[in-house]
mmCIF file of C-alpha atoms in Angstrom:
data_model
loop_
_atom_site.group_PDB
_atom_site.id
_atom_site.type_symbol
_atom_site.label_atom_id
_atom_site.label_comp_id
_atom_site.label_asym_id
_atom_site.label_seq_id
_atom_site.Cartn_x
_atom_site.Cartn_y
_atom_site.Cartn_z
ATOM 1 C CA MET D 15 -2.273 -7.646 -29.631
ATOM 2 C CA GLU D 16 0.299 -6.888 -26.928
ATOM 3 C CA ASN D 17 -2.342 -7.058 -24.188
ATOM 4 C CA GLY D 18 -3.573 -10.345 -25.613
ATOM 5 C CA CYS D 19 -0.084 -11.813 -25.353
ATOM 6 C CA ARG D 20 0.216 -10.648 -21.767
ATOM 7 C CA VAL D 21 -2.958 -12.504 -20.901
ATOM 8 C CA LEU D 22 -2.048 -15.592 -22.928
ATOM 9 C CA ILE D 23 1.365 -16.162 -21.341
ATOM 10 C CA PRO D 24 0.100 -16.533 -17.731
ATOM 11 C CA ILE D 25 -2.628 -18.884 -18.979
ATOM 12 C CA LEU D 26 -0.078 -21.068 -20.741
ATOM 13 C CA VAL D 27 2.125 -21.121 -17.632
ATOM 14 C CA ILE D 28 -0.826 -22.198 -15.485
ATOM 15 C CA GLN D 29 -1.749 -24.936 -17.990
ATOM 16 C CA LEU D 30 1.851 -26.168 -18.075
ATOM 17 C CA LEU D 31 2.024 -26.313 -14.300
ATOM 18 C CA ALA D 32 -1.254 -28.227 -14.228
ATOM 19 C CA VAL D 33 0.144 -30.790 -16.663
ATOM 20 C CA LEU D 34 3.344 -31.157 -14.648
ATOM 21 C CA CYS D 35 1.412 -31.600 -11.410
ATOM 22 C CA ALA D 36 -0.873 -34.160 -13.002
ATOM 23 C CA SER D 37 2.050 -36.136 -14.410
ATOM 24 C CA SER D 38 3.686 -36.252 -10.985
ATOM 25 C CA GLN D 39 0.743 -38.337 -9.845
ATOM 26 C CA ASP D 40 1.192 -40.926 -12.624
ATOM 27 C CA PHE D 41 2.871 -44.286 -12.015
ATOM 28 C CA ASP D 42 2.981 -47.718 -13.614
ATOM 29 C CA PHE D 43 2.607 -50.183 -10.743
ATOM 30 C CA PHE D 44 3.011 -50.580 -6.998
ATOM 31 C CA TYR D 45 5.593 -52.468 -5.018
ATOM 32 C CA PHE D 46 3.989 -54.096 -1.982
ATOM 33 C CA VAL D 47 6.866 -54.578 0.427
ATOM 34 C CA GLN D 48 6.916 -56.749 3.533
ATOM 35 C CA GLN D 49 9.815 -57.086 5.980
ATOM 36 C CA TRP D 50 10.895 -59.825 8.339
ATOM 37 C CA PRO D 51 11.155 -58.398 11.874
ATOM 38 C CA GLY D 52 13.910 -60.786 12.888
ATOM 39 C CA SER D 53 16.177 -59.364 10.196
ATOM 40 C CA TYR D 54 15.291 -55.751 11.040
ATOM 41 C CA CYS D 55 16.203 -56.394 14.682
ATOM 42 C CA ASP D 56 19.203 -58.661 14.075
ATOM 43 C CA THR D 57 21.582 -55.887 13.085
ATOM 44 C CA ARG D 58 24.080 -53.713 14.920
ATOM 45 C CA ARG D 59 21.459 -51.032 15.535
ATOM 46 C CA SER D 60 18.940 -53.555 16.933
ATOM 47 C CA CYS D 61 15.305 -52.396 17.194
ATOM 48 C CA CYS D 62 12.678 -51.174 19.616
ATOM 49 C CA TYR D 63 9.297 -52.821 19.997
ATOM 50 C CA PRO D 64 6.302 -50.527 19.659
ATOM 51 C CA THR D 65 4.315 -49.308 22.649
ATOM 52 C CA THR D 66 1.774 -52.045 21.930
ATOM 53 C CA GLY D 67 4.388 -54.710 22.660
ATOM 54 C CA LYS D 68 6.471 -57.168 20.665
ATOM 55 C CA PRO D 69 4.927 -57.790 17.207
ATOM 56 C CA ASP D 70 4.042 -61.259 16.024
ATOM 57 C CA ALA D 71 6.780 -63.339 14.432
ATOM 58 C CA ASP D 72 5.442 -62.673 10.963
ATOM 59 C CA PHE D 73 6.270 -60.538 7.941
ATOM 60 C CA GLY D 74 5.038 -56.989 8.508
ATOM 61 C CA ILE D 75 4.095 -54.399 5.933
ATOM 62 C CA HIS D 76 6.770 -51.857 5.071
ATOM 63 C CA GLY D 77 4.847 -50.005 2.417
ATOM 64 C CA LEU D 78 2.867 -49.755 -0.803
ATOM 65 C CA TRP D 79 5.107 -47.837 -3.205
ATOM 66 C CA PRO D 80 4.189 -46.387 -6.616
ATOM 67 C CA ASN D 81 6.871 -47.123 -9.213
ATOM 68 C CA TYR D 82 7.682 -46.542 -12.858
ATOM 69 C CA ASP D 83 8.493 -49.243 -15.404
ATOM 70 C CA ASP D 84 12.012 -47.837 -15.830
ATOM 71 C CA GLY D 85 12.841 -48.612 -12.192
ATOM 72 C CA SER D 86 12.518 -45.069 -10.859
ATOM 73 C CA TYR D 87 9.754 -43.904 -8.549
ATOM 74 C CA PRO D 88 7.917 -40.734 -7.540
ATOM 75 C CA SER D 89 8.085 -39.488 -3.964
ATOM 76 C CA ASN D 90 6.626 -36.752 -1.770
ATOM 77 C CA CYS D 91 4.213 -35.751 -4.524
ATOM 78 C CA ASP D 92 1.876 -33.433 -2.626
ATOM 79 C CA SER D 93 3.367 -31.021 -0.129
ATOM 80 C CA SER D 94 -0.085 -29.663 0.693
ATOM 81 C CA THR D 95 -1.277 -33.011 2.058
ATOM 82 C CA ARG D 96 -0.836 -33.891 5.720
ATOM 83 C CA PHE D 97 -1.106 -37.170 7.575
ATOM 84 C CA VAL D 98 -4.231 -37.112 9.755
ATOM 85 C CA ALA D 99 -4.306 -39.927 12.314
ATOM 86 C CA SER D 100 -8.046 -39.597 12.900
ATOM 87 C CA GLU D 101 -8.727 -40.557 9.276
ATOM 88 C CA ILE D 102 -7.455 -44.083 9.904
ATOM 89 C CA SER D 103 -8.677 -44.540 13.479
ATOM 90 C CA ASP D 104 -10.791 -47.524 12.436
ATOM 91 C CA LEU D 105 -7.688 -49.190 10.951
ATOM 92 C CA THR D 106 -5.310 -48.506 13.840
ATOM 93 C CA SER D 107 -5.562 -51.905 15.521
ATOM 94 C CA SER D 108 -4.972 -53.689 12.208
ATOM 95 C CA LEU D 109 -2.039 -51.420 11.375
ATOM 96 C CA GLN D 110 -0.488 -52.090 14.773
ATOM 97 C CA LYS D 111 -0.723 -55.823 14.076
ATOM 98 C CA TYR D 112 0.204 -55.993 10.390
ATOM 99 C CA TRP D 113 2.199 -52.761 9.885
ATOM 100 C CA PRO D 114 4.167 -52.422 13.133
ATOM 101 C CA THR D 115 7.064 -50.064 13.691
ATOM 102 C CA LEU D 116 10.392 -51.403 14.913
ATOM 103 C CA ALA D 117 12.338 -48.153 14.841
ATOM 104 C CA CYS D 118 13.935 -46.638 17.922
ATOM 105 C CA PRO D 119 12.925 -44.929 20.074
ATOM 106 C CA THR D 120 9.788 -46.848 20.966
ATOM 107 C CA SER D 121 6.675 -45.346 19.387
ATOM 108 C CA ASN D 122 3.036 -46.048 18.573
ATOM 109 C CA GLY D 123 3.513 -46.348 14.805
ATOM 110 C CA LEU D 124 2.082 -42.979 13.761
ATOM 111 C CA LYS D 125 5.459 -41.591 12.678
ATOM 112 C CA PHE D 126 6.106 -44.651 10.482
ATOM 113 C CA TRP D 127 2.674 -44.524 8.860
ATOM 114 C CA SER D 128 2.943 -40.761 8.348
ATOM 115 C CA HIS D 129 6.275 -41.188 6.592
ATOM 116 C CA GLU D 130 4.874 -43.864 4.268
ATOM 117 C CA TRP D 131 1.805 -41.783 3.404
ATOM 118 C CA LEU D 132 3.712 -38.564 2.735
ATOM 119 C CA LYS D 133 6.555 -40.167 0.756
ATOM 120 C CA HIS D 134 4.627 -42.826 -1.162
ATOM 121 C CA GLY D 135 0.890 -42.503 -0.597
ATOM 122 C CA THR D 136 0.676 -38.933 -1.840
ATOM 123 C CA CYS D 137 1.976 -40.166 -5.195
ATOM 124 C CA ALA D 138 -1.122 -42.354 -5.557
ATOM 125 C CA GLU D 139 -3.766 -39.772 -4.655
ATOM 126 C CA SER D 140 -5.270 -40.285 -8.109
ATOM 127 C CA VAL D 141 -6.264 -43.741 -6.786
ATOM 128 C CA PHE D 142 -6.526 -43.442 -3.004
ATOM 129 C CA ASP D 143 -7.215 -40.989 -0.251
ATOM 130 C CA GLN D 144 -5.284 -41.558 2.978
ATOM 131 C CA HIS D 145 -7.740 -44.100 4.383
ATOM 132 C CA GLY D 146 -7.932 -45.974 1.088
ATOM 133 C CA TYR D 147 -4.145 -46.208 0.864
ATOM 134 C CA PHE D 148 -3.721 -47.941 4.197
ATOM 135 C CA GLU D 149 -6.796 -50.095 3.692
ATOM 136 C CA ALA D 150 -5.437 -51.285 0.331
ATOM 137 C CA ALA D 151 -2.153 -52.345 1.927
ATOM 138 C CA LEU D 152 -3.968 -54.248 4.662
ATOM 139 C CA ASN D 153 -6.127 -56.007 2.068
ATOM 140 C CA LEU D 154 -3.027 -57.043 0.115
ATOM 141 C CA LYS D 155 -1.510 -58.425 3.308
ATOM 142 C CA LYS D 156 -4.582 -60.633 3.733
ATOM 143 C CA GLN D 157 -4.118 -62.050 0.246
ATOM 144 C CA VAL D 158 -0.657 -63.508 0.787
ATOM 145 C CA ASN D 159 0.887 -65.297 3.749
ATOM 146 C CA LEU D 160 4.627 -65.214 3.100
ATOM 147 C CA LEU D 161 5.638 -67.046 6.246
ATOM 148 C CA GLN D 162 3.243 -69.899 5.544
ATOM 149 C CA ALA D 163 4.432 -70.103 1.947
ATOM 150 C CA LEU D 164 8.035 -70.442 3.073
ATOM 151 C CA GLU D 165 7.307 -72.901 5.878
ATOM 152 C CA ASN D 166 5.337 -75.073 3.447
ATOM 153 C CA ALA D 167 8.569 -75.358 1.465
ATOM 154 C CA GLY D 168 10.583 -76.232 4.566
ATOM 155 C CA ILE D 169 12.058 -72.745 4.873
ATOM 156 C CA LYS D 170 11.735 -71.617 8.472
ATOM 157 C CA PRO D 171 12.993 -68.704 10.598
ATOM 158 C CA ASP D 172 15.431 -70.911 12.494
ATOM 159 C CA GLY D 173 18.744 -69.170 11.863
ATOM 160 C CA ARG D 174 19.697 -71.579 9.075
ATOM 161 C CA PHE D 175 20.786 -70.647 5.559
ATOM 162 C CA TYR D 176 18.518 -71.116 2.551
ATOM 163 C CA SER D 177 18.917 -70.623 -1.191
ATOM 164 C CA VAL D 178 17.543 -67.332 -2.502
ATOM 165 C CA GLU D 179 16.179 -69.201 -5.533
ATOM 166 C CA LYS D 180 14.343 -71.678 -3.289
ATOM 167 C CA ILE D 181 12.838 -68.770 -1.354
ATOM 168 C CA LYS D 182 11.654 -67.139 -4.571
ATOM 169 C CA GLU D 183 10.275 -70.432 -5.875
ATOM 170 C CA ALA D 184 8.316 -71.029 -2.654
ATOM 171 C CA ILE D 185 6.712 -67.589 -2.783
ATOM 172 C CA LYS D 186 5.915 -67.898 -6.508
ATOM 173 C CA GLU D 187 4.344 -71.299 -5.873
ATOM 174 C CA ALA D 188 2.024 -69.744 -3.280
ATOM 175 C CA THR D 189 1.239 -66.443 -4.993
ATOM 176 C CA GLY D 190 1.684 -67.155 -8.700
ATOM 177 C CA PHE D 191 4.150 -64.278 -9.033
ATOM 178 C CA THR D 192 7.934 -63.916 -8.849
ATOM 179 C CA PRO D 193 9.064 -61.835 -5.858
ATOM 180 C CA GLY D 194 12.047 -59.586 -5.436
ATOM 181 C CA ILE D 195 14.187 -60.436 -2.424
ATOM 182 C CA GLU D 196 16.212 -57.921 -0.435
ATOM 183 C CA CYS D 197 18.836 -58.803 2.161
ATOM 184 C CA ASN D 198 20.441 -56.893 4.977
ATOM 185 C CA VAL D 199 23.460 -57.826 7.065
ATOM 186 C CA ASP D 200 23.480 -59.028 10.662
ATOM 187 C CA SER D 201 26.023 -58.175 13.340
ATOM 188 C CA SER D 202 28.190 -61.083 12.168
ATOM 189 C CA ARG D 203 28.111 -59.796 8.564
ATOM 190 C CA ASN D 204 25.854 -62.617 7.356
ATOM 191 C CA HIS D 205 23.388 -61.731 4.629
ATOM 192 C CA GLN D 206 19.846 -62.466 5.739
ATOM 193 C CA LEU D 207 16.313 -62.420 4.319
ATOM 194 C CA TYR D 208 15.000 -58.942 5.009
ATOM 195 C CA GLN D 209 12.286 -57.795 2.584
ATOM 196 C CA VAL D 210 10.011 -59.337 -0.044
ATOM 197 C CA TYR D 211 8.720 -57.262 -2.972
ATOM 198 C CA LEU D 212 5.568 -58.203 -4.879
ATOM 199 C CA CYS D 213 4.104 -56.097 -7.674
ATOM 200 C CA VAL D 214 0.528 -54.794 -7.741
ATOM 201 C CA ASP D 215 -1.488 -53.157 -10.517
ATOM 202 C CA THR D 216 -2.328 -49.452 -10.485
ATOM 203 C CA SER D 217 -5.672 -50.101 -8.806
ATOM 204 C CA GLY D 218 -3.758 -51.313 -5.760
ATOM 205 C CA THR D 219 -5.836 -54.487 -5.534
ATOM 206 C CA ASN D 220 -4.348 -57.195 -7.764
ATOM 207 C CA PHE D 221 -0.935 -58.831 -7.701
ATOM 208 C CA ILE D 222 0.804 -58.917 -11.062
ATOM 209 C CA GLU D 223 4.072 -60.147 -12.527
ATOM 210 C CA CYS D 224 6.540 -57.298 -12.138
ATOM 211 C CA PRO D 225 6.765 -55.096 -15.259
ATOM 212 C CA ILE D 226 10.510 -54.936 -14.684
ATOM 213 C CA ALA D 227 12.726 -57.812 -13.639
ATOM 214 C CA SER D 228 12.502 -58.366 -9.891
ATOM 215 C CA SER D 229 16.235 -58.637 -9.444
ATOM 216 C CA SER D 230 17.248 -60.176 -6.149
ATOM 217 C CA ARG D 231 19.336 -57.867 -4.011
ATOM 218 C CA CYS D 232 21.147 -60.851 -2.569
ATOM 219 C CA TYR D 233 22.390 -64.157 -3.944
ATOM 220 C CA GLY D 234 23.348 -67.693 -2.989
ATOM 221 C CA LYS D 235 22.333 -68.861 0.449
ATOM 222 C CA ILE D 236 21.078 -66.413 3.042
ATOM 223 C CA GLU D 237 20.103 -66.644 6.681
ATOM 224 C CA PHE D 238 16.485 -66.669 7.838
ATOM 225 C CA PRO D 239 16.876 -65.511 11.456
ATOM 226 C CA SER D 240 14.409 -66.158 14.219
ATOM 227 C CA PHE D 241 12.544 -63.259 15.754
ATOM 228 C CA GLY D 242 13.928 -63.660 19.248
ATOM 229 C CA SER D 243 15.292 -61.268 21.842
ATOM 230 C CA HIS D 244 17.142 -58.958 19.456
ATOM 231 C CA GLY D 245 14.965 -55.962 20.200
ATOM 232 C CA ARG D 246 15.274 -53.657 23.174
ATOM 233 C CA GLU D 247 12.690 -51.712 25.082
ATOM 234 C CA ASP D 248 13.439 -48.047 25.629
ATOM 235 C CA PHE D 249 11.540 -47.562 28.857
ATOM 236 C CA LEU D 250 12.373 -43.873 29.156
ATOM 237 C CA ASP D 251 10.858 -43.112 25.752
ATOM 238 C CA HIS D 252 7.946 -45.419 26.538
ATOM 239 C CA GLU D 253 7.173 -43.382 29.645
ATOM 240 C CA GLU D 254 7.500 -40.101 27.775
ATOM 241 C CA LEU D 255 4.884 -41.239 25.301
#
């Protein structure tokens, strides 16, 4: 009987670890997050354009993030997984266009994409492999044109101030779903439109109404800055790359 217990205990431990590992891959929905480059650059830290040049004046993908209904989220779920650039080589040109990096020093985007895959993508490996994760985000980007939705409502990146509620209404009118709005602060301490959150089902393909209230992270009227000459080129780092 004693030997049987000795065998049983390791088996139970292994089974428990398997359950814990499996549960770490579970989530309830995705946030699909896009950011306005003008607001990223129009801060005290400024920004650096990628090695491919200045991105288009359009909302760019920030990430596709698994989340729980209680507002928390998993992260860095699989330490054994690595980002492999060759696995998304056929998507690179699209990622450079629709998921550009603006961080300094100047880079080619691989560090940004690697961060997003390791922190968020590995928590959705029950749904996607690395290629599928980035492809899903690009497909979602094709489904919604935030800039067009806002401009159709007379909300333009012209440095003027617009109501957060009007911004949300314009996006809901175009997409059918209520967005979450996040602001950041420019060098003059003005709150400005920074990121838009839309919710996606666990397949990563369909937009849904957010399971939890998409509370705006800013209120009243906010600035919608142009995407002008706020960025800076770091020529030394460009040459090093």
